[in-house]
């Protein structure tokens, strides 16, 4: 691992641009990005190193090294706001909320919103999370009885939306559930389409998508403003114990000002957009891991049984679910829902020894950072224990950034971790999940990292199945490999095709199944671009201009 570089200027060779693919005349890498941005990133990172410049109508710089991430997100974060274009496109839905503002406006909002998301105020929401999860799992009993498959992506999306809405609006949620749910989904779809569109069509042009978006925004505005108005009429001391009330009654600690109705509306919309799809995507990948990683799953289940038995998890239980925490951390490493984060420097800077002019469009790929073999042994493997204190020693803090980092890290991190733990513990208590044979699981790198065709699974109640072969933590035989998984996949933990490639069976493992020969399913193995890169002997990228050995 190399040390930090001098960022005051480029040593030796003078200002130089980062290396990168030539691409097509005029278009550069634009078509590759359109086809599959994640694969394009991974290929370029393998070929050119940790800092890559893509040519094209909008030149992009890919940033992946932890030193550079720390510089951008923490040490020099004032120089790295979101690109204006990002704030404008997301802002059509969320207005001037925490995600889309910069400078003093952002700072004032952060001062007010952050205290609401500390652990203590959040404790009151544990019950909501447990209750909504219980209701989802009750529904799964019927699905299981009918032997039907379900799409866990849709399930987790409804669940996280319900939890967020109940936390925001408490009792008023059920009245507006369906309307709000559909409207939020339409907003997210619109933002996603805008962010990847070649030509951004302004909302005033009445295309079908714009009309759907504006109608959904009206529904949300009407509902949210009505709920705010209702809260304003409640007598002092009678406030509802929900996020909306907390935001409404928390003054800016520096100015003492309370939020206006419009600011509250923008904050609510921001939380809806930032806080439900991210957790839903993570939960759906976790469900997938529950069927493809039997050893780790049974170890997590054994811990839940030991700590909780059959009772629902409470806030006090969470610190004791230590292996579950590692399991979730590892899932977020392999499948960070925000797989890229955009920034644009205000002033010229130097990253990894290369000159970065002001106004460059930077994409920080957490996905690649999380799989860089310089910081992660067997980076494609699913190995929750890599996050134990001992094994984390020496790993740079910014090698693991699912929630970003620095002053602008995810404000909902504690909320998300609490929700992920409660949902996973409750699920493990009641169900096994089996993949539907033949259903392709393919990564779709949209605004979040989702499964393109959903993830079809069948729930199987725990009480109806024989005790798992292994109930003692850590005692899973290493040869226990799902029948349909290649030995390579089992070792790699990456049974997902990344944005393409053939589908694969992910049937429930037969007890004691032997490892299938790796050559049996080569195509599935090929589906993992980082795995490919990490395993092959690669030529080192060109030396960085400051004379240091390229990293990796
Ligand atoms: C697994 C779940 C989640 C992940 C991985 C995640 C990840 C992130 C990341 C990487 C950022 C930085 C984005 C950037 O700078 O461009 C961010 C920001 C943010 N997140 Fe999350 N998030 C999650 C859940 C949540 C939840 C549950 C909420 C709220 C209920 C939330 C609210 C926010 C907000 C408001 C910001 C903007 C913070 C600011 O700019 O000051 N997130 N999140």
XYZ file of C-alpha atoms and ligand atoms in Angstrom:
595
model
C 0.000 0.000 0.000
C 1.424 3.352 -0.934
C 1.413 6.386 1.325
C -0.447 9.612 0.730
C 0.601 11.763 -2.134
C 1.606 15.380 -2.142
C -1.528 17.306 -3.087
C -0.011 20.745 -3.252
C 1.107 20.154 -6.809
C 2.234 17.474 -9.192
C 5.762 16.444 -8.507
C 8.249 15.966 -11.268
C 6.467 15.739 -14.580
C 4.152 18.783 -14.197
C 0.355 18.736 -14.475
C -0.830 15.638 -16.304
C -4.233 14.173 -16.949
C -5.131 10.772 -15.555
C -4.851 7.846 -17.984
C -7.946 6.314 -19.526
C -9.473 4.565 -22.516
C -9.401 6.402 -25.848
C -12.936 5.403 -26.782
C -14.590 6.502 -30.020
C -13.943 9.799 -31.788
C -16.131 12.521 -30.199
C -18.193 9.978 -28.244
C -15.309 8.661 -26.165
C -16.712 6.057 -23.744
C -20.280 7.419 -23.831
C -21.743 4.326 -25.503
C -19.981 1.981 -23.078
C -21.408 3.975 -20.185
C -24.852 3.716 -21.624
C -24.557 -0.015 -22.119
C -23.123 -0.826 -18.702
C -21.485 1.826 -16.531
C -20.350 -0.626 -13.879
C -18.548 -2.924 -16.315
C -17.038 0.092 -18.054
C -15.651 1.295 -14.720
C -14.283 -2.083 -13.746
C -12.583 -2.664 -17.084
C -11.002 0.794 -17.037
C -9.859 0.388 -13.431
C -8.183 -2.910 -14.331
C -6.516 -1.426 -17.378
C -5.552 2.037 -16.107
C -5.406 2.045 -12.312
C -7.156 3.811 -9.464
C -7.764 7.117 -11.233
C -9.191 6.949 -14.756
C -10.290 9.670 -17.150
C -13.017 8.814 -19.657
C -13.348 10.934 -22.784
C -16.743 11.850 -24.188
C -19.326 14.640 -24.396
C -19.103 14.834 -20.593
C -15.602 13.691 -19.546
C -15.714 11.680 -16.347
C -12.973 10.872 -13.838
C -13.332 7.601 -11.932
C -11.904 7.745 -8.394
C -11.430 4.587 -6.339
C -8.404 4.804 -4.032
C -9.161 5.257 -0.299
C -6.594 8.092 -0.029
C -8.412 10.011 -2.746
C -11.814 9.250 -1.211
C -10.623 10.565 2.138
C -9.253 13.697 0.487
C -12.512 14.371 -1.382
C -15.039 13.348 1.270
C -13.303 14.495 4.419
C -10.038 16.459 4.336
C -10.964 18.789 1.474
C -14.726 18.269 1.307
C -15.494 22.015 0.967
C -13.900 21.856 -2.483
C -16.081 18.936 -3.572
C -19.814 19.681 -3.748
C -22.216 17.607 -5.823
C -22.229 18.623 -9.491
C -24.843 21.352 -10.188
C -26.418 19.076 -12.752
C -26.989 16.375 -10.109
C -28.546 18.841 -7.665
C -30.792 20.244 -10.383
C -32.008 16.840 -11.603
C -32.661 15.405 -8.155
C -34.017 18.769 -6.984
C -37.025 18.633 -9.345
C -38.403 16.091 -6.923
C -36.872 16.829 -3.525
C -36.447 20.605 -3.845
C -33.787 22.205 -1.669
C -33.318 19.380 0.853
C -30.234 17.970 2.520
C -29.021 16.060 -0.551
C -29.318 18.859 -3.113
C -27.971 21.935 -1.313
C -24.427 23.139 -0.743
C -22.474 25.574 1.400
C -24.208 27.424 4.243
C -27.722 26.323 3.188
C -26.668 22.664 3.433
C -24.760 23.252 6.696
C -27.812 24.811 8.387
C -30.006 21.889 7.329
C -27.473 19.333 8.451
C -27.255 20.986 11.915
C -31.018 20.595 12.289
C -31.577 17.178 10.716
C -28.560 15.291 12.129
C -29.702 15.348 15.812
C -32.987 13.707 14.795
C -31.048 10.766 13.362
C -28.841 10.071 16.379
C -29.254 6.697 18.007
C -31.259 7.796 21.052
C -34.084 9.657 19.303
C -34.295 6.740 16.874
C -34.924 4.182 19.591
C -38.620 4.949 19.501
C -38.776 3.632 15.940
C -37.517 0.115 16.698
C -41.069 -0.979 17.442
C -42.366 0.370 14.130
C -39.633 -1.538 12.302
C -40.410 -4.769 14.156
C -44.133 -4.395 13.620
C -43.987 -3.659 9.883
C -41.564 -6.551 9.400
C -43.866 -8.880 11.320
C -46.735 -7.917 9.044
C -44.662 -8.639 5.943
C -43.566 -11.994 7.346
C -47.176 -12.867 8.207
C -47.989 -12.349 4.533
C -45.086 -14.599 3.615
C -46.737 -17.431 5.599
C -49.524 -17.403 3.017
C -47.062 -17.225 0.145
C -45.206 -20.197 1.633
C -48.426 -22.170 2.164
C -49.334 -21.625 -1.485
C -45.792 -22.613 -2.513
C -45.615 -19.441 -4.598
C -42.506 -17.488 -5.485
C -42.289 -13.807 -4.633
C -39.994 -11.005 -5.738
C -37.996 -10.004 -2.664
C -37.061 -6.725 -4.323
C -40.725 -5.662 -4.423
C -41.291 -7.015 -0.920
C -38.370 -5.150 0.596
C -39.279 -1.970 -1.254
C -42.828 -1.972 0.142
C -41.454 -2.764 3.589
C -38.866 0.021 3.702
C -41.334 2.539 2.308
C -43.898 1.582 4.935
C -41.327 1.786 7.737
C -40.079 5.181 6.609
C -43.573 6.570 6.160
C -44.670 5.307 9.607
C -41.549 6.819 11.186
C -42.158 10.119 9.409
C -45.889 10.381 9.941
C -46.684 7.818 12.635
C -50.431 7.169 12.842
C -51.347 9.029 9.685
C -49.502 6.621 7.463
C -52.133 3.942 6.833
C -54.615 6.528 5.538
C -52.242 7.609 2.770
C -50.191 4.468 2.324
C -51.090 3.392 -1.185
C -51.157 6.833 -2.766
C -47.884 7.885 -1.192
C -46.185 4.585 -2.008
C -46.992 4.828 -5.710
C -46.092 8.509 -5.874
C -42.680 7.999 -4.233
C -41.905 5.122 -6.623
C -42.732 7.392 -9.589
C -40.428 10.126 -8.245
C -37.540 7.720 -7.886
C -38.081 6.321 -11.371
C -38.107 9.853 -12.807
C -34.901 10.918 -11.020
C -33.200 7.753 -12.164
C -34.243 8.302 -15.780
C -33.067 11.935 -15.682
C -29.672 11.027 -14.259
C -28.896 8.516 -17.008
C -30.680 10.223 -19.926
C -28.578 11.437 -22.868
C -31.001 14.333 -23.391
C -32.758 15.674 -20.314
C -36.265 16.739 -21.303
C -37.510 19.587 -19.061
C -40.582 18.796 -16.970
C -42.633 21.491 -18.720
C -42.629 19.392 -21.927
C -45.664 17.107 -21.524
C -44.085 13.712 -22.292
C -45.880 10.734 -20.696
C -43.055 10.350 -18.154
C -43.103 14.053 -17.245
C -46.872 13.991 -16.847
C -46.686 10.956 -14.554
C -43.936 12.630 -12.550
C -45.796 15.932 -12.118
C -49.012 14.168 -11.117
C -47.105 12.124 -8.512
C -45.366 15.248 -7.213
C -48.738 16.978 -6.789
C -50.065 14.011 -4.799
C -47.019 14.069 -2.553
C -47.104 17.845 -2.095
C -50.802 17.793 -1.206
C -50.344 14.976 1.299
C -47.170 16.260 2.915
C -48.397 19.876 3.219
C -51.683 18.619 4.689
C -49.839 16.516 7.282
C -47.609 19.488 8.151
C -50.656 21.743 8.557
C -52.345 19.177 10.817
C -49.227 19.005 13.000
C -49.108 22.767 13.310
C -52.562 22.756 14.903
C -51.616 20.265 17.650
C -51.317 21.863 21.094
C -47.788 22.159 22.535
C -46.760 18.982 24.333
C -49.175 16.976 22.231
C -46.789 16.512 19.299
C -46.774 13.205 17.510
C -43.606 11.263 18.259
C -42.507 10.952 14.654
C -39.731 12.257 12.428
C -41.897 15.010 10.979
C -42.661 16.401 14.435
C -39.040 16.073 15.480
C -37.911 17.994 12.396
C -40.651 20.576 12.904
C -39.717 21.283 16.522
C -35.906 21.108 16.323
C -34.412 24.611 16.043
C -31.162 25.274 14.228
C -28.695 25.164 17.160
C -26.840 28.235 15.828
C -29.668 30.515 14.729
C -32.569 29.126 16.780
C -34.735 29.155 13.617
C -37.340 26.471 12.939
C -37.957 25.031 9.475
C -40.617 26.560 7.270
C -43.345 24.392 5.708
C -41.500 24.384 2.413
C -38.221 23.339 4.032
C -40.046 20.568 5.884
C -41.638 19.355 2.653
C -38.245 19.215 0.933
C -36.705 17.375 3.871
C -39.512 14.798 3.936
C -39.152 14.187 0.198
C -35.381 13.904 0.573
C -35.723 11.299 3.303
C -38.238 9.325 1.257
C -35.969 9.243 -1.778
C -32.657 8.730 0.078
C -33.961 6.390 2.749
C -36.124 3.678 1.258
C -34.614 2.382 -1.984
C -31.114 2.172 -0.445
C -32.272 -0.044 2.421
C -34.585 -2.047 0.130
C -31.779 -2.793 -2.338
C -29.488 -3.898 0.510
C -32.178 -6.133 1.980
C -32.882 -7.767 -1.354
C -29.163 -8.619 -1.801
C -29.128 -9.911 1.762
C -32.082 -12.186 0.916
C -30.104 -13.473 -2.042
C -27.094 -14.146 0.188
C -29.337 -16.034 2.600
C -29.927 -18.645 -0.075
C -26.464 -18.705 -1.624
C -24.337 -18.585 1.554
C -25.785 -21.363 3.737
C -22.915 -21.596 6.212
C -22.899 -17.901 7.103
C -26.696 -17.826 7.112
C -26.998 -20.682 9.601
C -24.394 -19.083 11.797
C -26.396 -15.847 11.810
C -29.585 -17.793 12.531
C -27.938 -19.604 15.423
C -26.938 -16.259 16.925
C -30.459 -14.881 16.572
C -31.848 -18.006 18.234
C -29.376 -17.740 21.093
C -29.997 -14.030 21.722
C -33.721 -13.719 20.964
C -35.298 -17.153 20.920
C -38.731 -16.527 19.399
C -39.345 -13.028 20.728
C -39.122 -9.955 18.514
C -35.859 -7.986 18.566
C -35.699 -4.840 20.686
C -33.243 -1.992 20.640
C -31.361 -3.496 23.634
C -30.769 -6.741 21.732
C -29.066 -5.157 18.766
C -25.548 -4.791 20.223
C -25.588 -8.501 21.053
C -26.263 -9.539 17.484
C -22.589 -9.249 16.656
C -22.344 -11.724 13.807
C -25.435 -10.195 12.204
C -23.665 -6.856 12.198
C -20.674 -8.407 10.403
C -23.025 -10.136 7.951
C -24.674 -6.810 7.086
C -21.353 -4.993 6.799
C -20.121 -7.626 4.370
C -23.347 -7.451 2.322
C -22.891 -3.674 2.072
C -19.301 -4.165 0.974
C -20.249 -6.464 -1.902
C -23.444 -4.634 -2.841
C -23.189 -0.969 -1.818
C -26.564 0.429 -2.950
C -25.007 3.788 -3.818
C -22.304 2.213 -5.937
C -21.093 5.592 -7.167
C -21.133 9.082 -5.681
C -20.713 12.245 -7.786
C -18.572 15.280 -6.935
C -17.237 18.332 -8.834
C -14.229 20.312 -7.560
C -14.596 24.088 -7.241
C -10.849 24.634 -7.578
C -8.045 22.755 -9.379
C -6.668 19.930 -7.283
C -4.351 16.934 -7.410
C -5.501 13.341 -6.932
C -3.112 10.396 -6.991
C -0.500 12.732 -8.447
C -2.681 13.790 -11.391
C -3.996 17.248 -12.122
C -7.778 17.570 -11.682
C -9.126 20.830 -13.126
C -11.992 22.672 -11.413
C -15.347 21.544 -12.830
C -14.247 17.943 -13.546
C -17.065 15.433 -13.194
C -15.829 12.914 -10.627
C -17.479 9.588 -9.883
C -16.299 7.873 -6.712
C -17.012 4.168 -7.110
C -17.558 2.571 -3.732
C -18.211 -0.705 -5.553
C -14.667 -0.872 -6.922
C -13.031 0.442 -3.736
C -14.805 -2.326 -1.821
C -13.340 -4.978 -4.119
C -9.801 -3.709 -4.481
C -7.472 -6.648 -3.642
C -4.952 -4.178 -2.214
C -7.258 -3.757 0.791
C -9.406 -6.891 0.777
C -8.216 -10.507 0.815
C -10.285 -12.612 -1.538
C -12.316 -9.512 -2.447
C -15.094 -11.464 -4.168
C -15.572 -13.766 -1.197
C -18.427 -13.411 1.276
C -16.525 -13.357 4.538
C -18.325 -11.417 7.305
C -15.487 -11.965 9.741
C -13.190 -9.742 7.737
C -14.896 -6.955 9.714
C -13.805 -8.187 13.146
C -11.614 -5.702 14.987
C -8.518 -7.874 14.572
C -8.909 -8.373 10.842
C -9.840 -4.735 10.222
C -6.616 -3.496 11.809
C -4.485 -1.642 9.284
C -7.230 -1.310 6.681
C -7.654 2.328 5.631
C -10.899 3.862 6.923
C -11.913 4.962 3.418
C -11.516 1.475 1.932
C -15.067 0.870 3.215
C -17.536 3.620 2.387
C -21.080 2.306 1.854
C -22.348 5.366 3.733
C -19.694 7.682 2.213
C -17.718 9.562 4.880
C -16.688 12.936 6.250
C -19.077 15.773 7.139
C -21.446 14.795 4.346
C -21.764 11.111 5.148
C -25.153 9.403 5.221
C -27.249 11.109 7.860
C -29.535 8.055 8.013
C -26.763 5.541 8.758
C -27.921 4.656 12.298
C -31.515 4.406 11.103
C -30.493 2.124 8.215
C -28.320 -0.164 10.360
C -31.082 -0.502 12.943
C -33.622 -1.318 10.258
C -31.360 -3.819 8.468
C -30.612 -5.641 11.736
C -34.229 -5.782 12.877
C -35.523 -7.005 9.520
C -32.763 -9.594 9.090
C -33.122 -10.952 12.653
C -36.905 -11.226 12.288
C -36.589 -12.934 8.917
C -34.058 -15.474 10.169
C -36.341 -16.361 13.072
C -39.153 -17.330 10.758
C -37.987 -18.232 7.241
C -35.501 -19.902 4.976
C -35.400 -18.379 1.516
C -34.852 -20.447 -1.623
C -34.009 -19.038 -5.036
C -36.437 -19.917 -7.804
C -34.556 -22.222 -10.182
C -33.672 -20.612 -13.474
C -34.391 -17.061 -12.409
C -31.525 -14.797 -13.525
C -30.049 -12.529 -10.862
C -28.338 -9.693 -12.667
C -26.963 -6.473 -11.229
C -28.480 -3.306 -12.594
C -26.327 -0.280 -11.789
C -29.012 2.420 -11.745
C -29.129 5.221 -9.209
C -28.837 2.315 -6.771
C -27.464 -1.172 -7.336
C -30.566 -3.272 -7.928
C -31.402 -6.652 -9.388
C -32.521 -6.096 -12.973
C -35.140 -8.856 -13.064
C -35.932 -8.731 -9.380
C -34.998 -11.656 -7.122
C -37.572 -14.431 -7.174
C -37.528 -16.538 -4.029
C -39.739 -18.966 -2.162
C -40.102 -18.582 1.595
C -40.031 -21.739 3.723
C -41.096 -21.421 7.365
C -38.344 -22.364 9.773
C -40.668 -24.432 11.982
C -41.589 -26.722 9.081
C -38.050 -27.639 8.207
C -35.672 -29.968 9.914
C -33.137 -28.203 12.093
C -30.301 -26.989 9.945
C -27.402 -29.373 9.752
C -25.241 -26.909 11.603
C -26.442 -24.838 14.501
C -23.186 -24.148 16.263
C -21.492 -20.911 15.251
C -18.414 -21.465 13.167
C -18.874 -25.220 12.839
C -20.014 -25.358 9.219
C -18.064 -27.835 7.134
C -16.171 -25.978 4.492
C -17.195 -28.387 1.744
C -20.884 -27.476 2.152
C -21.587 -25.907 -1.182
C -24.949 -25.403 -2.860
C -25.385 -28.001 -5.566
C -25.909 -25.519 -8.321
C -22.990 -23.291 -7.387
C -19.549 -23.789 -8.819
C -16.708 -24.268 -6.402
C -15.341 -20.997 -7.699
C -18.571 -19.176 -6.988
C -18.820 -20.688 -3.579
C -15.353 -19.461 -2.828
C -15.953 -16.102 -4.428
C -19.317 -15.297 -2.915
C -20.261 -13.507 -6.093
C -22.945 -15.604 -7.705
C -24.496 -12.612 -9.420
C -24.121 -11.687 -13.039
C -23.160 -8.031 -13.265
C -25.417 -6.286 -15.694
C -25.503 -9.073 -18.247
C -24.467 -12.628 -18.779
C -26.608 -15.693 -18.583
C -29.012 -16.426 -15.807
C -28.309 -19.205 -13.405
C -30.098 -21.589 -11.154
C -29.753 -20.918 -7.506
C -31.643 -23.835 -6.065
C -31.717 -24.599 -2.418
C -28.650 -26.563 -1.403
C -29.117 -30.242 -0.821
C -27.806 -31.261 2.578
C -24.214 -32.351 2.335
C -23.999 -31.580 -1.366
C -20.530 -31.901 -2.770
C -18.878 -29.035 -4.551
C -19.680 -29.014 -8.245
C -16.676 -28.880 -10.525
C -15.816 -25.313 -11.394
C -15.794 -25.991 -15.111
C -19.464 -26.929 -15.046
C -20.736 -23.365 -15.098
C -17.998 -21.193 -16.471
C -20.401 -18.572 -17.825
C -21.776 -17.731 -14.413
C -18.282 -17.260 -13.119
C -17.473 -14.987 -16.005
C -20.351 -12.775 -14.995
C -18.313 -11.105 -12.263
C -16.034 -8.511 -13.823
C -14.125 -7.629 -10.683
C -13.587 -11.291 -9.915
C -12.197 -11.751 -13.391
C -9.865 -8.855 -12.964
C -8.799 -9.784 -9.494
C -7.942 -13.315 -10.417
C -6.073 -12.873 -13.614
C -2.505 -11.777 -13.566
C -2.888 -8.218 -14.800
C -0.249 -5.976 -16.236
C 0.336 -3.123 -13.803
C -1.071 0.188 -14.959
C 1.372 2.787 -16.219
C 3.465 4.485 -13.585
C 1.884 7.524 -12.039
C 3.573 10.752 -13.112
C 4.935 11.559 -9.680
C 7.242 8.618 -9.960
C 5.497 6.465 -7.354
C 4.685 2.879 -8.088
C 1.075 2.672 -9.254
C -1.165 1.377 -6.538
C -2.554 -2.104 -6.872
C -28.230 0.884 3.438
C -28.780 2.064 3.480
C -28.134 3.346 3.061
C -26.968 3.570 2.389
C -25.967 2.546 1.890
C -26.818 4.996 2.252
C -25.734 5.612 1.639
C -25.579 6.982 1.530
C -24.470 7.639 0.877
C -23.296 6.922 0.191
C -24.663 8.968 0.974
C -23.759 10.080 0.406
C -24.260 10.452 -0.975
C -23.505 11.603 -1.592
O -22.767 12.283 -0.927
O -23.702 11.832 -2.792
C -25.902 9.177 1.680
C -26.435 10.401 1.984
C -27.656 10.593 2.604
N -28.483 9.603 3.116
Fe -28.153 7.630 3.066
N -27.892 5.606 2.828
C -28.716 4.639 3.351
C -29.893 4.832 4.047
C -30.427 6.053 4.378
C -31.606 6.264 5.179
C -32.420 5.157 5.833
C -31.833 7.618 5.223
C -32.919 8.381 5.923
C -33.966 7.876 6.476
C -30.779 8.249 4.454
C -30.662 9.599 4.254
C -29.600 10.216 3.629
C -29.492 11.650 3.453
C -30.527 12.694 3.868
C -28.269 11.896 2.825
C -27.650 13.241 2.451
C -26.731 13.707 3.592
C -26.055 15.041 3.334
O -25.790 15.361 2.167
O -25.773 15.720 4.311
N -29.939 7.276 3.967
N -26.442 7.940 2.005
